[in-house]
Amino acid sequence: MADEIGNPKIRGPKDPVKKGELVEIKSLIKHPMESGSRKDKATDALIPAHFIESVVVEYAGKQVVKATWSGAVSKDPFFSFFVKADVTGPLKMTWKDNKGQSFSAEATITVA
């Protein structure tokens, strides 16, 4: 299952944006997002819970998004949100799961 986890991606605007403009950020991460209540069809045993618990986004060193997730989120979750572009700076997104694994990805927002 290790090959089914990770490889986070985030995408923001490709071109410079105007100061104060709202920009859409899109993200995708490979993760099984098992709730712990689904059974393995072959063995009838419960599949252990394994899901992303938190997503934190920092833009230019300031936290701009914090989300708490559960096993109710679908496999390989896609997440999009808007950020007000005030300065040119890095955008870092970090996902943490209930098994202690952490994944992160970065992009840059450029303000013209």
mmCIF file of C-alpha atoms in Angstrom:
data_model
loop_
_atom_site.group_PDB
_atom_site.id
_atom_site.type_symbol
_atom_site.label_atom_id
_atom_site.label_comp_id
_atom_site.label_asym_id
_atom_site.label_seq_id
_atom_site.Cartn_x
_atom_site.Cartn_y
_atom_site.Cartn_z
ATOM 1 C CA MET A 1 0.000 0.000 0.000
ATOM 2 C CA ALA A 2 2.988 2.349 0.404
ATOM 3 C CA ASP A 3 3.027 3.021 -3.331
ATOM 4 C CA GLU A 4 -0.562 4.263 -3.064
ATOM 5 C CA ILE A 5 0.325 7.103 -0.706
ATOM 6 C CA GLY A 6 1.897 10.503 -1.181
ATOM 7 C CA ASN A 7 2.950 12.336 -4.333
ATOM 8 C CA PRO A 8 1.195 15.561 -3.274
ATOM 9 C CA LYS A 9 0.646 18.216 -5.916
ATOM 10 C CA ILE A 10 -0.510 21.814 -5.695
ATOM 11 C CA ARG A 11 -1.135 24.258 -8.482
ATOM 12 C CA GLY A 12 -1.647 27.975 -8.359
ATOM 13 C CA PRO A 13 -1.581 30.696 -10.990
ATOM 14 C CA LYS A 14 1.107 30.222 -13.650
ATOM 15 C CA ASP A 15 1.411 33.927 -14.425
ATOM 16 C CA PRO A 16 1.926 36.886 -12.067
ATOM 17 C CA VAL A 17 -1.292 38.170 -10.491
ATOM 18 C CA LYS A 18 -2.392 41.613 -9.333
ATOM 19 C CA LYS A 19 -1.993 42.508 -5.678
ATOM 20 C CA GLY A 20 -5.227 41.766 -3.829
ATOM 21 C CA GLU A 21 -6.476 39.324 -6.465
ATOM 22 C CA LEU A 22 -8.181 36.137 -5.263
ATOM 23 C CA VAL A 23 -6.398 33.155 -6.768
ATOM 24 C CA GLU A 24 -7.553 29.555 -6.831
ATOM 25 C CA ILE A 25 -5.204 26.905 -5.498
ATOM 26 C CA LYS A 26 -5.831 23.273 -6.445
ATOM 27 C CA SER A 27 -4.300 20.253 -4.763
ATOM 28 C CA LEU A 28 -4.287 16.493 -5.124
ATOM 29 C CA ILE A 29 -2.707 13.756 -3.020
ATOM 30 C CA LYS A 30 -2.692 9.987 -3.373
ATOM 31 C CA HIS A 31 -4.071 8.459 -0.176
ATOM 32 C CA PRO A 32 -6.349 5.467 0.530
ATOM 33 C CA MET A 33 -8.558 7.421 2.971
ATOM 34 C CA GLU A 34 -9.844 4.288 4.718
ATOM 35 C CA SER A 35 -12.470 4.989 7.373
ATOM 36 C CA GLY A 36 -11.889 1.781 9.323
ATOM 37 C CA SER A 37 -15.455 0.580 8.762
ATOM 38 C CA ARG A 38 -15.041 -1.085 5.357
ATOM 39 C CA LYS A 39 -14.422 -4.827 5.072
ATOM 40 C CA ASP A 40 -11.913 -6.590 2.852
ATOM 41 C CA LYS A 41 -14.008 -8.577 0.361
ATOM 42 C CA ALA A 42 -11.561 -11.499 0.322
ATOM 43 C CA THR A 43 -11.153 -11.954 4.092
ATOM 44 C CA ASP A 44 -14.212 -10.194 5.525
ATOM 45 C CA ALA A 45 -11.853 -8.468 7.996
ATOM 46 C CA LEU A 46 -12.135 -4.758 8.692
ATOM 47 C CA ILE A 47 -9.620 -2.643 6.798
ATOM 48 C CA PRO A 48 -7.774 -0.514 9.390
ATOM 49 C CA ALA A 49 -8.470 3.206 9.447
ATOM 50 C CA HIS A 50 -5.917 5.219 7.482
ATOM 51 C CA PHE A 51 -6.911 8.747 6.548
ATOM 52 C CA ILE A 52 -5.652 12.311 6.391
ATOM 53 C CA GLU A 53 -6.483 14.126 9.618
ATOM 54 C CA SER A 54 -5.260 17.625 8.899
ATOM 55 C CA VAL A 55 -4.369 19.919 6.042
ATOM 56 C CA VAL A 56 -2.482 23.147 6.735
ATOM 57 C CA VAL A 57 -1.631 25.809 4.166
ATOM 58 C CA GLU A 58 0.877 28.590 4.733
ATOM 59 C CA TYR A 59 1.322 31.523 2.358
ATOM 60 C CA ALA A 60 4.364 33.781 2.770
ATOM 61 C CA GLY A 61 4.914 32.294 6.236
ATOM 62 C CA LYS A 62 1.351 32.820 7.511
ATOM 63 C CA GLN A 63 -1.247 30.096 8.016
ATOM 64 C CA VAL A 64 -4.168 30.751 5.667
ATOM 65 C CA VAL A 65 -6.044 27.414 5.749
ATOM 66 C CA LYS A 66 -6.417 24.734 8.405
ATOM 67 C CA ALA A 67 -8.773 21.838 7.773
ATOM 68 C CA THR A 68 -9.600 18.787 9.869
ATOM 69 C CA TRP A 69 -10.578 15.732 7.853
ATOM 70 C CA SER A 70 -11.834 12.232 8.654
ATOM 71 C CA GLY A 71 -12.265 8.893 6.943
ATOM 72 C CA ALA A 72 -15.387 10.297 5.282
ATOM 73 C CA VAL A 73 -13.234 12.068 2.656
ATOM 74 C CA SER A 74 -12.825 10.123 -0.592
ATOM 75 C CA LYS A 75 -9.699 8.298 -1.753
ATOM 76 C CA ASP A 76 -7.034 10.477 -3.438
ATOM 77 C CA PRO A 77 -8.649 13.729 -2.278
ATOM 78 C CA PHE A 78 -8.774 16.838 -4.447
ATOM 79 C CA PHE A 79 -8.940 20.100 -2.492
ATOM 80 C CA SER A 80 -9.272 23.625 -3.861
ATOM 81 C CA PHE A 81 -9.511 26.986 -2.139
ATOM 82 C CA PHE A 82 -8.906 30.690 -2.767
ATOM 83 C CA VAL A 83 -6.153 32.896 -1.356
ATOM 84 C CA LYS A 84 -5.840 36.671 -1.556
ATOM 85 C CA ALA A 85 -2.501 37.362 -3.267
ATOM 86 C CA ASP A 86 -0.871 40.190 -1.316
ATOM 87 C CA VAL A 87 2.843 39.461 -1.784
ATOM 88 C CA THR A 88 5.117 37.284 -3.855
ATOM 89 C CA GLY A 89 5.870 34.275 -1.719
ATOM 90 C CA PRO A 90 5.808 30.542 -1.192
ATOM 91 C CA LEU A 91 2.631 28.562 -0.650
ATOM 92 C CA LYS A 92 3.223 25.399 1.379
ATOM 93 C CA MET A 93 0.593 22.744 1.928
ATOM 94 C CA THR A 94 1.049 19.971 4.506
ATOM 95 C CA TRP A 95 -1.117 16.883 4.932
ATOM 96 C CA LYS A 96 -0.866 14.671 8.058
ATOM 97 C CA ASP A 97 -2.580 11.318 8.480
ATOM 98 C CA ASN A 98 -3.721 9.251 11.458
ATOM 99 C CA LYS A 99 -0.670 6.961 11.164
ATOM 100 C CA GLY A 100 1.789 9.818 11.661
ATOM 101 C CA GLN A 101 2.766 10.235 8.021
ATOM 102 C CA SER A 102 3.276 13.759 6.738
ATOM 103 C CA PHE A 103 3.405 14.998 3.149
ATOM 104 C CA SER A 104 3.997 18.479 1.787
ATOM 105 C CA ALA A 105 4.166 20.350 -1.493
ATOM 106 C CA GLU A 106 5.085 23.907 -2.409
ATOM 107 C CA ALA A 107 4.289 26.445 -5.094
ATOM 108 C CA THR A 108 4.973 30.155 -5.489
ATOM 109 C CA ILE A 109 2.472 32.960 -5.933
ATOM 110 C CA THR A 110 3.991 35.858 -7.863
ATOM 111 C CA VAL A 111 2.427 39.301 -7.460
ATOM 112 C CA ALA A 112 3.114 41.798 -10.268
#
